[in-house]
GROMACS .gro file of N, CA, C and O in nm:
model
  328
    1UNK      N    1   0.083  -0.121   0.000
    1UNK     CA    2   0.000   0.000   0.000
    1UNK      C    3   0.087   0.126   0.000
    1UNK      O    4   0.204   0.121   0.035
    2UNK      N    5   0.027   0.238  -0.036
    2UNK     CA    6   0.102   0.363  -0.039
    2UNK      C    7   0.160   0.401   0.096
    2UNK      O    8   0.259   0.474   0.103
    3UNK      N    9   0.103   0.351   0.203
    3UNK     CA   10   0.154   0.383   0.337
    3UNK      C   11   0.293   0.325   0.360
    3UNK      O   12   0.363   0.367   0.451
    4UNK      N   13   0.337   0.232   0.276
    4UNK     CA   14   0.468   0.170   0.292
    4UNK      C   15   0.569   0.215   0.186
    4UNK      O   16   0.671   0.151   0.168
    5UNK      N   17   0.538   0.323   0.119
    5UNK     CA   18   0.628   0.374   0.016
    5UNK      C   19   0.721   0.480   0.076
    5UNK      O   20   0.708   0.517   0.192
    6UNK      N   21   0.813   0.528  -0.008
    6UNK     CA   22   0.906   0.632   0.035
    6UNK      C   23   0.905   0.745  -0.068
    6UNK      O   24   0.875   0.722  -0.186
    7UNK      N   25   0.939   0.864  -0.024
    7UNK     CA   26   0.945   0.979  -0.113
    7UNK      C   27   1.040   0.951  -0.229
    7UNK      O   28   1.145   0.889  -0.212
    8UNK      N   29   0.997   0.992  -0.348
    8UNK     CA   30   1.076   0.973  -0.469
    8UNK      C   31   1.041   0.848  -0.548
    8UNK      O   32   1.081   0.834  -0.663
    9UNK      N   33   0.966   0.757  -0.487
    9UNK     CA   34   0.928   0.635  -0.559
    9UNK      C   35   0.828   0.666  -0.668
    9UNK      O   36   0.737   0.746  -0.649
   10UNK      N   37   0.849   0.602  -0.784
   10UNK     CA   38   0.753   0.609  -0.893
   10UNK      C   39   0.681   0.475  -0.896
   10UNK      O   40   0.743   0.370  -0.888
   11UNK      N   41   0.549   0.483  -0.909
   11UNK     CA   42   0.467   0.362  -0.908
   11UNK      C   43   0.363   0.366  -1.017
   11UNK      O   44   0.324   0.475  -1.062
   12UNK      N   45   0.316   0.249  -1.054
   12UNK     CA   46   0.193   0.241  -1.132
   12UNK      C   47   0.091   0.176  -1.040
   12UNK      O   48   0.120   0.074  -0.975
   13UNK      N   49  -0.024   0.239  -1.027
   13UNK     CA   50  -0.127   0.186  -0.939
   13UNK      C   51  -0.182   0.058  -1.001
   13UNK      O   52  -0.221   0.055  -1.118
   14UNK      N   53  -0.183  -0.048  -0.921
   14UNK     CA   54  -0.230  -0.179  -0.969
   14UNK      C   55  -0.370  -0.213  -0.922
   14UNK      O   56  -0.445  -0.278  -0.992
   15UNK      N   57  -0.404  -0.169  -0.800
   15UNK     CA   58  -0.540  -0.199  -0.753
   15UNK      C   59  -0.578  -0.110  -0.638
   15UNK      O   60  -0.495  -0.054  -0.568
   16UNK      N   61  -0.708  -0.098  -0.621
   16UNK     CA   62  -0.768  -0.032  -0.506
   16UNK      C   63  -0.838  -0.142  -0.427
   16UNK      O   64  -0.920  -0.216  -0.482
   17UNK      N   65  -0.803  -0.157  -0.301
   17UNK     CA   66  -0.858  -0.265  -0.218
   17UNK      C   67  -1.010  -0.255  -0.213
   17UNK      O   68  -1.067  -0.145  -0.208
   18UNK      N   69  -1.074  -0.370  -0.211
   18UNK     CA   70  -1.221  -0.372  -0.212
   18UNK      C   71  -1.282  -0.308  -0.088
   18UNK      O   72  -1.397  -0.264  -0.091
   19UNK      N   73  -1.209  -0.298   0.022
   19UNK     CA   74  -1.262  -0.230   0.140
   19UNK      C   75  -1.292  -0.083   0.111
   19UNK      O   76  -1.378  -0.023   0.175
   20UNK      N   77  -1.221  -0.024   0.016
   20UNK     CA   78  -1.247   0.117  -0.020
   20UNK      C   79  -1.386   0.132  -0.081
   20UNK      O   80  -1.444   0.240  -0.077
   21UNK      N   81  -1.438   0.024  -0.137
   21UNK     CA   82  -1.570   0.030  -0.199
   21UNK      C   83  -1.682   0.050  -0.098
   21UNK      O   84  -1.795   0.084  -0.135
   22UNK      N   85  -1.651   0.030   0.030
   22UNK     CA   86  -1.753   0.049   0.134
   22UNK      C   87  -1.787   0.195   0.155
   22UNK      O   88  -1.889   0.227   0.217
   23UNK      N   89  -1.703   0.285   0.105
   23UNK     CA   90  -1.725   0.428   0.124
   23UNK      C   91  -1.726   0.498  -0.012
   23UNK      O   92  -1.622   0.515  -0.074
   24UNK      N   93  -1.844   0.535  -0.057
   24UNK     CA   94  -1.857   0.599  -0.188
   24UNK      C   95  -1.776   0.728  -0.197
   24UNK      O   96  -1.722   0.761  -0.302
   25UNK      N   97  -1.765   0.802  -0.086
   25UNK     CA   98  -1.687   0.926  -0.086
   25UNK      C   99  -1.540   0.900  -0.118
   25UNK      O  100  -1.476   0.979  -0.187
   26UNK      N  101  -1.488   0.790  -0.068
   26UNK     CA  102  -1.349   0.754  -0.097
   26UNK      C  103  -1.333   0.724  -0.245
   26UNK      O  104  -1.240   0.773  -0.310
   27UNK      N  105  -1.423   0.646  -0.300
   27UNK     CA  106  -1.414   0.611  -0.442
   27UNK      C  107  -1.424   0.735  -0.530
   27UNK      O  108  -1.350   0.749  -0.628
   28UNK      N  109  -1.513   0.827  -0.497
   28UNK     CA  110  -1.529   0.950  -0.574
   28UNK      C  111  -1.401   1.033  -0.566
   28UNK      O  112  -1.351   1.083  -0.667
   29UNK      N  113  -1.344   1.046  -0.446
   29UNK     CA  114  -1.220   1.122  -0.428
   29UNK      C  115  -1.107   1.062  -0.513
   29UNK      O  116  -1.036   1.135  -0.582
   30UNK      N  117  -1.091   0.931  -0.507
   30UNK     CA  118  -0.985   0.866  -0.584
   30UNK      C  119  -1.005   0.886  -0.734
   30UNK      O  120  -0.911   0.918  -0.807
   31UNK      N  121  -1.128   0.869  -0.779
   31UNK     CA  122  -1.158   0.886  -0.922
   31UNK      C  123  -1.134   1.030  -0.967
   31UNK      O  124  -1.072   1.054  -1.071
   32UNK      N  125  -1.181   1.126  -0.890
   32UNK     CA  126  -1.164   1.267  -0.926
   32UNK      C  127  -1.018   1.308  -0.933
   32UNK      O  128  -0.981   1.399  -1.005
   33UNK      N  129  -0.933   1.238  -0.856
   33UNK     CA  130  -0.791   1.270  -0.852
   33UNK      C  131  -0.706   1.173  -0.935
   33UNK      O  132  -0.584   1.171  -0.923
   34UNK      N  133  -0.772   1.093  -1.019
   34UNK     CA  134  -0.706   1.001  -1.112
   34UNK      C  135  -0.619   0.898  -1.042
   34UNK      O  136  -0.520   0.852  -1.098
   35UNK      N  137  -0.656   0.863  -0.921
   35UNK     CA  138  -0.586   0.758  -0.847
   35UNK      C  139  -0.664   0.630  -0.874
   35UNK      O  140  -0.760   0.598  -0.805
   36UNK      N  141  -0.620   0.562  -0.981
   36UNK     CA  142  -0.692   0.444  -1.030
   36UNK      C  143  -0.594   0.350  -1.098
   36UNK      O  144  -0.484   0.392  -1.137
   37UNK      N  145  -0.630   0.223  -1.109
   37UNK     CA  146  -0.539   0.126  -1.170
   37UNK      C  147  -0.490   0.172  -1.308
   37UNK      O  148  -0.565   0.225  -1.389
   38UNK      N  149  -0.358   0.152  -1.326
   38UNK     CA  150  -0.294   0.188  -1.452
   38UNK      C  151  -0.230   0.326  -1.451
   38UNK      O  152  -0.148   0.358  -1.537
   39UNK      N  153  -0.265   0.409  -1.352
   39UNK     CA  154  -0.212   0.545  -1.345
   39UNK      C  155  -0.072   0.546  -1.282
   39UNK      O  156  -0.050   0.484  -1.180
   40UNK      N  157   0.020   0.617  -1.344
   40UNK     CA  158   0.153   0.635  -1.287
   40UNK      C  159   0.151   0.752  -1.190
   40UNK      O  160   0.088   0.855  -1.217
   41UNK      N  161   0.219   0.735  -1.077
   41UNK     CA  162   0.228   0.840  -0.976
   41UNK      C  163   0.371   0.846  -0.923
   41UNK      O  164   0.448   0.751  -0.938
   42UNK      N  165   0.403   0.957  -0.858
   42UNK     CA  166   0.529   0.972  -0.787
   42UNK      C  167   0.496   1.008  -0.643
   42UNK      O  168   0.416   1.098  -0.618
   43UNK      N  169   0.558   0.938  -0.549
   43UNK     CA  170   0.538   0.969  -0.408
   43UNK      C  171   0.625   1.090  -0.374
   43UNK      O  172   0.746   1.087  -0.393
   44UNK      N  173   0.562   1.196  -0.328
   44UNK     CA  174   0.633   1.319  -0.293
   44UNK      C  175   0.682   1.315  -0.148
   44UNK      O  176   0.793   1.354  -0.120
   45UNK      N  177   0.594   1.271  -0.057
   45UNK     CA  178   0.636   1.258   0.083
   45UNK      C  179   0.542   1.164   0.157
   45UNK      O  180   0.426   1.149   0.119
   46UNK      N  181   0.596   1.102   0.260
   46UNK     CA  182   0.519   1.017   0.350
   46UNK      C  183   0.550   1.067   0.491
   46UNK      O  184   0.666   1.065   0.533
   47UNK      N  185   0.448   1.118   0.559
   47UNK     CA  186   0.467   1.174   0.693
   47UNK      C  187   0.396   1.086   0.794
   47UNK      O  188   0.274   1.096   0.813
   48UNK      N  189   0.474   1.001   0.859
   48UNK     CA  190   0.416   0.909   0.958
   48UNK      C  191   0.353   0.984   1.075
   48UNK      O  192   0.250   0.943   1.126
   49UNK      N  193   0.416   1.096   1.118
   49UNK     CA  194   0.368   1.163   1.238
   49UNK      C  195   0.229   1.222   1.222
   49UNK      O  196   0.155   1.235   1.318
   50UNK      N  197   0.192   1.262   1.098
   50UNK     CA  198   0.054   1.310   1.081
   50UNK      C  199  -0.024   1.222   0.984
   50UNK      O  200  -0.132   1.258   0.940
   51UNK      N  201   0.032   1.108   0.950
   51UNK     CA  202  -0.034   1.003   0.872
   51UNK      C  203  -0.088   1.053   0.739
   51UNK      O  204  -0.206   1.036   0.708
   52UNK      N  205   0.002   1.111   0.658
   52UNK     CA  206  -0.036   1.155   0.524
   52UNK      C  207   0.067   1.110   0.422
   52UNK      O  208   0.185   1.094   0.452
   53UNK      N  209   0.019   1.091   0.301
   53UNK     CA  210   0.103   1.061   0.185
   53UNK      C  211   0.068   1.164   0.079
   53UNK      O  212  -0.049   1.183   0.047
   54UNK      N  213   0.170   1.229   0.025
   54UNK     CA  214   0.148   1.324  -0.084
   54UNK      C  215   0.205   1.262  -0.211
   54UNK      O  216   0.320   1.220  -0.214
   55UNK      N  217   0.122   1.256  -0.316
   55UNK     CA  218   0.164   1.199  -0.444
   55UNK      C  219   0.145   1.300  -0.556
   55UNK      O  220   0.063   1.392  -0.545
   56UNK      N  221   0.220   1.282  -0.661
   56UNK     CA  222   0.207   1.364  -0.780
   56UNK      C  223   0.138   1.279  -0.886
   56UNK      O  224   0.186   1.170  -0.921
   57UNK      N  225   0.022   1.326  -0.932
   57UNK     CA  226  -0.059   1.254  -1.030
   57UNK      C  227  -0.089   1.350  -1.145
   57UNK      O  228  -0.151   1.454  -1.124
   58UNK      N  229  -0.042   1.316  -1.263
   58UNK     CA  230  -0.066   1.400  -1.381
   58UNK      C  231  -0.026   1.546  -1.355
   58UNK      O  232  -0.098   1.639  -1.391
   59UNK      N  233   0.088   1.564  -1.287
   59UNK     CA  234   0.139   1.698  -1.262
   59UNK      C  235   0.073   1.772  -1.147
   59UNK      O  236   0.101   1.889  -1.124
   60UNK      N  237  -0.013   1.706  -1.073
   60UNK     CA  238  -0.088   1.769  -0.964
   60UNK      C  239  -0.063   1.694  -0.833
   60UNK      O  240  -0.068   1.571  -0.829
   61UNK      N  241  -0.036   1.770  -0.726
   61UNK     CA  242  -0.017   1.708  -0.595
   61UNK      C  243  -0.151   1.671  -0.532
   61UNK      O  244  -0.245   1.750  -0.535
   62UNK      N  245  -0.155   1.551  -0.475
   62UNK     CA  246  -0.275   1.503  -0.407
   62UNK      C  247  -0.230   1.447  -0.271
   62UNK      O  248  -0.137   1.367  -0.265
   63UNK      N  249  -0.295   1.492  -0.165
   63UNK     CA  250  -0.265   1.442  -0.030
   63UNK      C  251  -0.369   1.339   0.010
   63UNK      O  252  -0.489   1.360  -0.008
   64UNK      N  253  -0.319   1.229   0.066
   64UNK     CA  254  -0.405   1.121   0.112
   64UNK      C  255  -0.373   1.093   0.259
   64UNK      O  256  -0.256   1.083   0.296
   65UNK      N  257  -0.475   1.077   0.340
   65UNK     CA  258  -0.454   1.028   0.474
   65UNK      C  259  -0.425   0.878   0.469
   65UNK      O  260  -0.462   0.810   0.373
   66UNK      N  261  -0.357   0.827   0.570
   66UNK     CA  262  -0.328   0.684   0.574
   66UNK      C  263  -0.456   0.601   0.566
   66UNK      O  264  -0.454   0.490   0.513
   67UNK      N  265  -0.568   0.654   0.616
   67UNK     CA  266  -0.695   0.580   0.614
   67UNK      C  267  -0.737   0.546   0.472
   67UNK      O  268  -0.800   0.443   0.448
   68UNK      N  269  -0.699   0.630   0.375
   68UNK     CA  270  -0.730   0.603   0.234
   68UNK      C  271  -0.609   0.541   0.165
   68UNK      O  272  -0.623   0.446   0.087
   69UNK      N  273  -0.490   0.592   0.193
   69UNK     CA  274  -0.369   0.545   0.125
   69UNK      C  275  -0.344   0.395   0.146
   69UNK      O  276  -0.288   0.329   0.059
   70UNK      N  277  -0.390   0.342   0.256
   70UNK     CA  278  -0.369   0.198   0.283
   70UNK      C  279  -0.446   0.109   0.188
   70UNK      O  280  -0.421  -0.011   0.179
   71UNK      N  281  -0.543   0.166   0.116
   71UNK     CA  282  -0.622   0.088   0.020
   71UNK      C  283  -0.568   0.095  -0.123
   71UNK      O  284  -0.623   0.032  -0.213
   72UNK      N  285  -0.463   0.174  -0.144
   72UNK     CA  286  -0.409   0.194  -0.279
   72UNK      C  287  -0.278   0.116  -0.291
   72UNK      O  288  -0.183   0.141  -0.216
   73UNK      N  289  -0.273   0.024  -0.387
   73UNK     CA  290  -0.156  -0.061  -0.406
   73UNK      C  291  -0.091  -0.030  -0.540
   73UNK      O  292  -0.160  -0.017  -0.641
   74UNK      N  293   0.041  -0.020  -0.539
   74UNK     CA  294   0.113   0.010  -0.662
   74UNK      C  295   0.233  -0.080  -0.681
   74UNK      O  296   0.278  -0.147  -0.588
   75UNK      N  297   0.283  -0.079  -0.802
   75UNK     CA  298   0.402  -0.155  -0.838
   75UNK      C  299   0.512  -0.054  -0.872
   75UNK      O  300   0.490   0.036  -0.954
   76UNK      N  301   0.629  -0.067  -0.808
   76UNK     CA  302   0.736   0.029  -0.836
   76UNK      C  303   0.779   0.025  -0.983
   76UNK      O  304   0.784  -0.081  -1.044
   77UNK      N  305   0.807   0.143  -1.034
   77UNK     CA  306   0.861   0.156  -1.170
   77UNK      C  307   1.012   0.178  -1.159
   77UNK      O  308   1.060   0.224  -1.056
   78UNK      N  309   1.086   0.146  -1.264
   78UNK     CA  310   1.230   0.170  -1.258
   78UNK      C  311   1.258   0.319  -1.233
   78UNK      O  312   1.189   0.405  -1.288
   79UNK      N  313   1.356   0.345  -1.150
   79UNK     CA  314   1.395   0.483  -1.121
   79UNK      C  315   1.472   0.537  -1.241
   79UNK      O  316   1.552   0.468  -1.302
   80UNK      N  317   1.447   0.664  -1.274
   80UNK     CA  318   1.517   0.726  -1.385
   80UNK      C  319   1.647   0.786  -1.334
   80UNK      O  320   1.651   0.845  -1.225
   81UNK      N  321   1.757   0.771  -1.409
   81UNK     CA  322   1.884   0.829  -1.365
   81UNK      C  323   1.877   0.980  -1.364
   81UNK      O  324   1.810   1.040  -1.449
   82UNK      N  325   1.944   1.040  -1.267
   82UNK     CA  326   1.940   1.186  -1.257
   82UNK      C  327   2.054   1.249  -1.330
   82UNK      O  328   2.152   1.199  -1.359
   0.00000   0.00000   0.00000
């Protein structure tokens, strides 16, 4: 899940856990922010102390609380050389 990622990681979202389907507001939020299977994202920061994950999706920053981020699963993409 996104809660176990680190800043700078690039991922492709592979699935949204079925528990997220219990809350329509969560599904709408994820869809509106293009957090859906097949979408590439970059993890900007993971803040354990306030339980948030900030990701970059299609050039836009999106903040997720751990309560939602734990339902989003991704596969790491190869890191690009700097």
